[in-house]
Structures are given as structure tokens and as C-alpha cells.
Amino acid sequence: MTPSSPDSRTRPAQSRVLLGVLGIVAALGWPLLVYALLSRLTADSGAVSGHSSPWVWALILFGALLIQRLPLHLALRLGLAALLVGISVTSEAELGLRAYPVLVNLAMLSVFATSLWRGMPVIERLARLKEPDLPPAGVRYTRQVTRVWCAFFLFNASIAGWTALHADLATWTLYNGLISYVLMGLLFGGEWLVRRRLRSSHT
């Protein structure tokens, strides 16, 4: 039996990374996809027939597949995908499209919150990749940061839910496709500045 070459061993890993990147790009662009599709359907027919348009259902199923790319337990991913389709079946399918950002935020809230009392908090796990011997003060800090992210995901899910139920399509797209990511970036940047200040005060 001939040993496999390094290229053949690294190809599956590269494919997984590529699929992961494509999944992230597609998830980030979800509001724009929904806006483009629903705007086009409305322009063509004057109204969106949520239960009959095959394009709407195709995008819903695409969203269910995107959920399968999230870094979650298999049962949670399957449950979220089923919930997305269930919302679409029991109500207007457009609501299923709009519900996707809500489900993603609730999923991330579940991951971060669960890590606070089971295993290692998410932020501590990430911090130990760079600093394996994290001091006790660092452990306490990463736990607090994990709580902050829990609060953010809860807030973001609430606003995304409000826009899904009560806002027009343009407002929903603006918040979920731009404002929510700006807020996430501000939180990242703010935490980085706080961390730098704390490090400098302990040196």
C-alpha cells in the first residue's frame, strides 16, 4: 500500500476550511439575499406569495443548510433548521426568511451561556489559544467578557425579532445586514481597547 501524499492529506482539510468560509460569507450576506429576492418578487407580482413562490422556499432551505455550518452541537443545528422551516410552514414564508438572524443569535447565545456553567467559557477557550497559562485574573476577565457577549446576542436577537415582525423589508435589511455587524465590530474593538488598558496597568 502506497502512503498518501501530503497534498492528498491536506486536501480534505482545505475543503472544510473553504466550505466554512463560504458558509460564513453566505450567512453574512443573508439579509441582502432576502432583500434582493423579495424585492424582485414584489416588483414582478405586486406582492409576495410566501407559501407558493418556489424561490422563497429555495432560500429557506438554503438558510437551513447554512445553519448546518454553524459551530453548534448537531442536535441544536438540526433543531434550528427544523424551526426555521416550521416557522415558514405555519406562517407566511417571508417570516421564515426574516427569522434566520434571530435563530443564529439565539444559537450563539446558547453556546456562550452554556459554556459559563459547563466546561470552559468560550472567551477563555479562545484566550488560551494565545496564552495557555492564563492567570486567575485573566480567567475572571474572560468569564466577564463571555457574559457581555451573552447580553449582546440577547439584545441582537430581540432587535432582529422586532424587525422581523414589525419593520418593513428595507429596515429589516438595514439592521440585520449592516447595523448589527457594526455593533458587533464596536464590541470587538471596545473589548480590545479594554484588554490593552488592563494589560498595560499590570505591567
XYZ file of C-alpha atoms in Angstrom:
203
model
C 0.000 0.000 0.000
C 1.484 3.308 -1.029
C 1.389 6.090 1.566
C -0.790 9.052 0.741
C 0.988 12.223 -0.294
C 0.904 15.376 1.869
C -1.281 17.038 -0.766
C -3.917 14.305 -0.560
C -3.964 14.511 3.246
C -4.322 18.286 3.356
C -6.948 18.483 0.595
C -9.912 17.457 2.817
C -8.866 19.976 5.484
C -8.583 22.715 2.868
C -12.021 21.799 1.533
C -13.534 22.047 5.017
C -11.937 25.451 5.528
C -13.207 26.638 2.138
C -16.731 25.408 2.880
C -16.602 27.108 6.264
C -15.528 30.415 4.718
C -18.233 30.178 2.058
C -20.799 29.422 4.749
C -19.756 32.493 6.743
C -19.872 34.724 3.656
C -23.316 33.412 2.742
C -24.599 33.865 6.289
C -23.329 37.451 6.407
C -24.988 38.148 3.086
C -28.305 36.544 4.080
C -30.228 39.839 4.575
C -29.069 41.072 1.169
C -30.146 37.801 -0.467
C -33.569 38.054 1.155
C -33.942 41.721 0.208
C -32.951 41.075 -3.414
C -35.313 38.115 -3.777
C -38.359 39.617 -2.071
C -37.896 42.980 -3.790
C -37.752 41.231 -7.158
C -40.819 39.092 -6.438
C -42.755 42.140 -5.219
C -41.783 44.104 -8.313
C -42.856 41.254 -10.595
C -46.172 40.378 -8.938
C -47.040 43.349 -6.722
C -46.976 41.147 -3.598
C -45.022 38.218 -2.217
C -46.953 34.963 -2.089
C -44.990 33.371 0.681
C -46.477 29.896 0.507
C -46.388 29.479 -3.281
C -43.142 31.009 -4.516
C -40.542 28.290 -5.134
C -37.767 30.890 -4.898
C -38.772 31.801 -1.359
C -38.762 28.159 -0.353
C -35.428 27.585 -2.059
C -33.919 30.381 0.026
C -35.489 28.987 3.204
C -33.930 25.591 2.540
C -30.627 27.335 1.780
C -30.893 29.003 5.189
C -31.470 25.625 6.808
C -28.297 24.373 5.141
C -26.395 27.434 6.376
C -27.468 26.630 9.917
C -25.776 23.253 9.465
C -22.464 25.129 9.083
C -22.740 26.806 12.487
C -20.272 25.614 15.173
C -23.029 24.027 17.259
C -23.981 20.610 18.566
C -25.636 18.519 15.859
C -28.951 18.302 17.739
C -29.096 22.101 18.110
C -28.290 22.646 14.440
C -30.999 20.210 13.374
C -33.463 21.816 15.785
C -32.775 25.321 14.457
C -33.088 24.178 10.850
C -36.394 22.467 11.641
C -37.610 25.575 13.485
C -36.756 27.777 10.505
C -38.777 25.568 8.162
C -41.542 25.199 10.770
C -41.966 28.971 11.090
C -42.257 29.191 7.325
C -44.844 26.399 7.135
C -47.070 27.709 9.941
C -46.947 31.373 8.888
C -46.014 33.423 5.857
C -42.789 32.076 4.405
C -41.329 35.595 4.400
C -41.315 35.436 8.196
C -39.193 32.311 7.959
C -36.679 34.227 5.855
C -36.639 37.103 8.324
C -36.327 34.758 11.312
C -32.899 33.459 10.298
C -30.828 36.182 12.076
C -32.929 35.703 15.224
C -32.216 31.973 15.291
C -28.484 32.476 14.695
C -28.224 34.967 17.573
C -30.176 32.669 19.891
C -27.914 29.794 18.893
C -24.790 31.790 19.700
C -26.378 32.896 22.982
C -26.944 29.242 23.826
C -23.309 28.348 23.084
C -21.836 31.227 25.106
C -24.266 30.927 28.034
C -23.915 27.151 28.300
C -20.126 27.473 28.388
C -20.381 29.577 31.563
C -21.532 26.634 33.661
C -20.402 23.651 31.589
C -16.765 23.286 30.649
C -14.697 26.355 29.807
C -16.226 29.742 28.831
C -15.908 30.461 25.113
C -13.750 33.570 25.516
C -11.406 31.798 27.927
C -11.034 28.977 25.404
C -10.073 31.490 22.719
C -7.706 33.341 25.053
C -5.876 30.122 25.961
C -5.074 29.520 22.295
C -2.727 32.504 22.560
C -1.893 32.286 26.270
C -2.197 28.689 27.564
C -1.137 29.609 31.128
C -3.869 32.160 31.655
C -3.600 33.727 35.153
C -6.616 33.756 37.534
C -7.274 37.430 36.775
C -7.407 36.578 33.084
C -9.837 33.722 33.748
C -12.155 36.086 35.626
C -11.900 38.668 32.857
C -12.707 36.190 30.079
C -15.743 34.995 32.052
C -16.992 38.574 32.270
C -16.418 39.086 28.541
C -18.383 35.903 27.824
C -21.285 37.353 29.832
C -21.062 40.582 27.818
C -21.340 38.601 24.586
C -24.346 36.745 26.003
C -26.014 40.108 26.654
C -25.138 41.252 23.127
C -26.610 38.158 21.459
C -29.785 38.507 23.541
C -30.078 42.191 22.592
C -29.348 41.498 18.943
C -31.877 38.650 18.794
C -34.529 40.906 20.348
C -33.991 43.726 17.837
C -33.776 41.259 14.946
C -37.049 39.717 16.125
C -38.735 43.114 16.274
C -37.604 43.986 12.751
C -38.797 40.582 11.512
C -42.296 41.068 12.964
C -42.923 44.804 12.701
C -40.456 46.567 10.364
C -40.577 46.842 6.601
C -38.140 44.886 4.461
C -35.713 47.795 3.992
C -35.461 48.421 7.753
C -35.023 44.699 8.454
C -32.228 44.525 5.879
C -30.532 47.671 7.186
C -30.369 46.405 10.761
C -29.566 42.740 10.132
C -27.292 43.355 7.158
C -25.356 46.359 8.444
C -26.153 47.829 11.867
C -25.883 44.549 13.769
C -22.417 43.920 12.290
C -21.322 47.466 13.102
C -22.421 46.908 16.708
C -20.529 43.620 16.782
C -17.423 45.356 15.448
C -17.735 48.087 18.088
C -17.968 45.434 20.791
C -14.875 43.676 19.437
C -12.976 46.946 19.262
C -14.118 48.129 22.675
C -13.115 44.860 24.314
C -9.709 45.010 22.609
C -9.110 48.512 23.984
C -10.180 47.474 27.495
C -7.894 44.439 27.335
C -4.924 46.553 26.241
C -5.570 49.015 29.061
C -5.764 46.224 31.632
C -2.550 44.658 30.337
C -0.710 47.962 30.472
C -1.883 48.610 34.044
C -0.473 45.248 35.184
C 2.953 45.694 33.586
